mmCIF file of C-alpha atoms in Angstrom:
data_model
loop_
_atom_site.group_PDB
_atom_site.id
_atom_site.type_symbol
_atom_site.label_atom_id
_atom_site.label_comp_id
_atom_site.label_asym_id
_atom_site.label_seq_id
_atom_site.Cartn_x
_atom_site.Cartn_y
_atom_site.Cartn_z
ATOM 1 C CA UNK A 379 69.078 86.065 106.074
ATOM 2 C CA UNK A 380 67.678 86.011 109.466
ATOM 3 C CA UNK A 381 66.147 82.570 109.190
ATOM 4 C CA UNK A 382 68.905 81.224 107.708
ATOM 5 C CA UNK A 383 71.076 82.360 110.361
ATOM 6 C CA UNK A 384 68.377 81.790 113.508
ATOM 7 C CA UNK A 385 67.531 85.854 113.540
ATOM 8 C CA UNK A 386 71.330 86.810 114.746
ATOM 9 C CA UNK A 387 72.882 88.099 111.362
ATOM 10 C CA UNK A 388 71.682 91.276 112.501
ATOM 11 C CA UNK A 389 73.305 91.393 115.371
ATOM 12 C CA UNK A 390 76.637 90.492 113.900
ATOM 13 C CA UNK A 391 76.231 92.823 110.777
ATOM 14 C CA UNK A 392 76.152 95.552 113.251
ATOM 15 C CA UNK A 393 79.120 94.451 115.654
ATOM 16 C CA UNK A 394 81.235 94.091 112.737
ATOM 17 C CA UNK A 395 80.159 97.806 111.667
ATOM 18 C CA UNK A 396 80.739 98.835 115.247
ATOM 19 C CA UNK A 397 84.451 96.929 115.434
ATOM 20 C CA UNK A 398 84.899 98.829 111.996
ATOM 21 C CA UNK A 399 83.823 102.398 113.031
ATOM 22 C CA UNK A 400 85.666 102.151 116.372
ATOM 23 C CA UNK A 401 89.176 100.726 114.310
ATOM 24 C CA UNK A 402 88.864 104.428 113.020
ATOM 25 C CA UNK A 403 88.274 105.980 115.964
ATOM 26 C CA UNK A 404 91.393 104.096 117.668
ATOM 27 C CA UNK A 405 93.229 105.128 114.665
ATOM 28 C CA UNK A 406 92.343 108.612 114.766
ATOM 29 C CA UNK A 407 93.558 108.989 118.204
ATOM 30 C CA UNK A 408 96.754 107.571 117.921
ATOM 31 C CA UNK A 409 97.428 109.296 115.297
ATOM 32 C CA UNK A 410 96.517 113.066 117.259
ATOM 33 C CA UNK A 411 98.257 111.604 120.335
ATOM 34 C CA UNK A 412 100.807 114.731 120.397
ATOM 35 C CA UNK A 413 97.857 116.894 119.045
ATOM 36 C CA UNK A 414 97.847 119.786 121.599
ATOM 37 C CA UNK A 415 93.975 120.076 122.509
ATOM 38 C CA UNK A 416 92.686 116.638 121.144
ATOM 39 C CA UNK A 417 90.002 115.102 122.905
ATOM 40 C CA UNK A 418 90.135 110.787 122.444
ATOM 41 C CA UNK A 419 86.810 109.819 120.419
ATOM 42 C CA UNK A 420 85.089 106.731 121.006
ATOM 43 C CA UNK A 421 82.625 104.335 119.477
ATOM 44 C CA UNK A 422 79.945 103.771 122.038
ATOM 45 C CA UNK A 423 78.035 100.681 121.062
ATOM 46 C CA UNK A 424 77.313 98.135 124.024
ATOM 47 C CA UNK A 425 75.306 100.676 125.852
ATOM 48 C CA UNK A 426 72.888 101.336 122.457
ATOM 49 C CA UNK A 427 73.155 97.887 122.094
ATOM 50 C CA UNK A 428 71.848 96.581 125.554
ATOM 51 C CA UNK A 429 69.176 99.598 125.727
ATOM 52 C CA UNK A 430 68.166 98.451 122.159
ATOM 53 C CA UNK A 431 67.385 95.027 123.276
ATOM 54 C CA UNK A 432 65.463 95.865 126.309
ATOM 55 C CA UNK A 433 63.338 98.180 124.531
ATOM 56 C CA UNK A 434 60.316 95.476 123.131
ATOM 57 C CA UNK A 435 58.903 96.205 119.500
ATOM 58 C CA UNK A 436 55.171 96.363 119.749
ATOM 59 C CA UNK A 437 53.572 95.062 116.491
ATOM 60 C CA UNK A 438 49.917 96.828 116.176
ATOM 61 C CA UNK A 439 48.529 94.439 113.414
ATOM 62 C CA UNK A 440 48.979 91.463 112.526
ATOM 63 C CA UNK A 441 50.154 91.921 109.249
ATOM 64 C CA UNK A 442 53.085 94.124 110.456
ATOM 65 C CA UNK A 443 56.738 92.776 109.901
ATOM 66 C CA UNK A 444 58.125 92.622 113.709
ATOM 67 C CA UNK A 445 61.578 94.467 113.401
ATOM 68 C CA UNK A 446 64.644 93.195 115.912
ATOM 69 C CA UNK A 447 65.915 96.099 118.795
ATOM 70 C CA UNK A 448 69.204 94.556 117.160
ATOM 71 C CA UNK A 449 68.399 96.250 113.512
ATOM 72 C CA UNK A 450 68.120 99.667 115.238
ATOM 73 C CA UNK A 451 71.235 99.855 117.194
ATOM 74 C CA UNK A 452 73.516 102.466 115.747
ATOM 75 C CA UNK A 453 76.773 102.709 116.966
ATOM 76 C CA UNK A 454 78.007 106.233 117.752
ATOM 77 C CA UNK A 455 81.159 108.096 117.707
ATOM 78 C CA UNK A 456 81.240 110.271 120.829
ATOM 79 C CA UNK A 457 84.137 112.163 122.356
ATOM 80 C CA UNK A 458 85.284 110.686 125.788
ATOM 81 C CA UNK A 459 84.460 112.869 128.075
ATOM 82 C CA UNK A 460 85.732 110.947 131.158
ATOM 83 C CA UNK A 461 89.548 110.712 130.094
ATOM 84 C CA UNK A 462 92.455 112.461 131.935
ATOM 85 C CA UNK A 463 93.589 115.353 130.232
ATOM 86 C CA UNK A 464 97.515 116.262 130.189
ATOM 87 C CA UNK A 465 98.677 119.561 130.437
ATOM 88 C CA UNK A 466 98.926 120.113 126.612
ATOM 89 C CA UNK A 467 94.648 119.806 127.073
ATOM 90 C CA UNK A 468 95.159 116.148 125.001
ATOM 91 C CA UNK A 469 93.333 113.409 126.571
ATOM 92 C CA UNK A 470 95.010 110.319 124.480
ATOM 93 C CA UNK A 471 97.244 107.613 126.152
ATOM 94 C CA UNK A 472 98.641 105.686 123.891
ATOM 95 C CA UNK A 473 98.809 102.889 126.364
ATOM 96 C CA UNK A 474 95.234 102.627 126.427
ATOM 97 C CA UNK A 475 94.820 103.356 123.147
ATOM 98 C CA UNK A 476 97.325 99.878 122.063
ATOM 99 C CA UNK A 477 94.956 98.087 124.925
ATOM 100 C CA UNK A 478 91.818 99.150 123.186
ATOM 101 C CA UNK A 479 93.211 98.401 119.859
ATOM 102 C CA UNK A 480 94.070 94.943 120.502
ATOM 103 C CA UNK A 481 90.726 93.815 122.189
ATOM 104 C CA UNK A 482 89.014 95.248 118.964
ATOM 105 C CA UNK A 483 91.204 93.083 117.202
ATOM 106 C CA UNK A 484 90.286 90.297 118.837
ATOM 107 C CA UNK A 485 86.138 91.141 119.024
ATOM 108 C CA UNK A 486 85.930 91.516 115.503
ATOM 109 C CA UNK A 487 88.072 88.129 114.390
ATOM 110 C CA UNK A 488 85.462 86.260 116.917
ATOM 111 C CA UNK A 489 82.572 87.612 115.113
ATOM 112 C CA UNK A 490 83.693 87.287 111.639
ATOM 113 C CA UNK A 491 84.616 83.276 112.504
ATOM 114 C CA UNK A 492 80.702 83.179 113.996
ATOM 115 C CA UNK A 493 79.852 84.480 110.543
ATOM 116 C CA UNK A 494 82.102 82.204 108.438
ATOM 117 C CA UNK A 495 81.012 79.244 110.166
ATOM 118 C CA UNK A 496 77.424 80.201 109.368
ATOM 119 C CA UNK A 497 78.285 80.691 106.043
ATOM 120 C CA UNK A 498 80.289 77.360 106.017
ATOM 121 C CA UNK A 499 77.258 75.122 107.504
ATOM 122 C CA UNK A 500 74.766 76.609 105.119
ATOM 123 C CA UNK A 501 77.576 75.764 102.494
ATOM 124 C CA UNK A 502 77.839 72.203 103.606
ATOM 125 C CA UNK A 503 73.558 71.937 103.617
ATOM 126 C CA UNK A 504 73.752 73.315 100.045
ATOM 127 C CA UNK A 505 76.290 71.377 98.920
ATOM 128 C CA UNK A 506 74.769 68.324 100.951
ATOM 129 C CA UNK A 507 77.430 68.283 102.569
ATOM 130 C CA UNK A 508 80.272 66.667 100.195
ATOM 131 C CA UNK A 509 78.101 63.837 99.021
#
């Protein structure tokens, strides 16, 4: 898949996981937000992501498959540790949490139309393209 799609399917594979896993997370706190005691979870993935890619792959031999940072980048659920608590020891707001759920929305329609088109021009090339 990677040479069909110039090495970045990867990449996108794991957004879309990461869009997924933090749609839970955004779900999950919304749905504790009168939870007396409930810390906010959240999906941290750019970070991984950008320490991923600056991290090089060093291949030792020649005959060794060189693996993309991307491939590696896992994203993880952590607990937020930064948020304001109220005085039931909750740290959701909901505002926020409708904020973070719509720019999720948004990320993970952008990167499944990158994908689609992919699949759509390698469609067309198969197809030769509606000859």
């Amino acid at each position: 898949m990677d040479k069909l799609f110039g090495g970045n399917y990867p990449l996108l594979k794991q957004a879309l996981h990461a869009c997924a896993l933090r749609q839970e997370a955004i779900a999950h706190n919304i749905a504790n937000v009168n939870t007396p005691g409930y810390r906010r979870i959240d999906v941290s993935f750019e970070e991984f992501l950008r320490a991923a890619q600056q991290t090089p792959l060093q291949t030792t031999d020649p005959r060794h498959y060189a693996l993309s940072p991307a491939r590696l980048a896992k994203p993880q659920v952590t607990p937020d540790e930064d948020a304001p608590m109220r005085p039931d020891g909750n740290t959701v707001d909901i505002d926020y949490e409708m904020a973070q759920l719509a720019e999720n929305q948004i990320r993970f329609q952008a990167i499944s139309q990158l994908i689609a088109g992919r699949y759509q021009s390698l469609r067309t090339v198969i197809t030769g393209g509606g000859r």
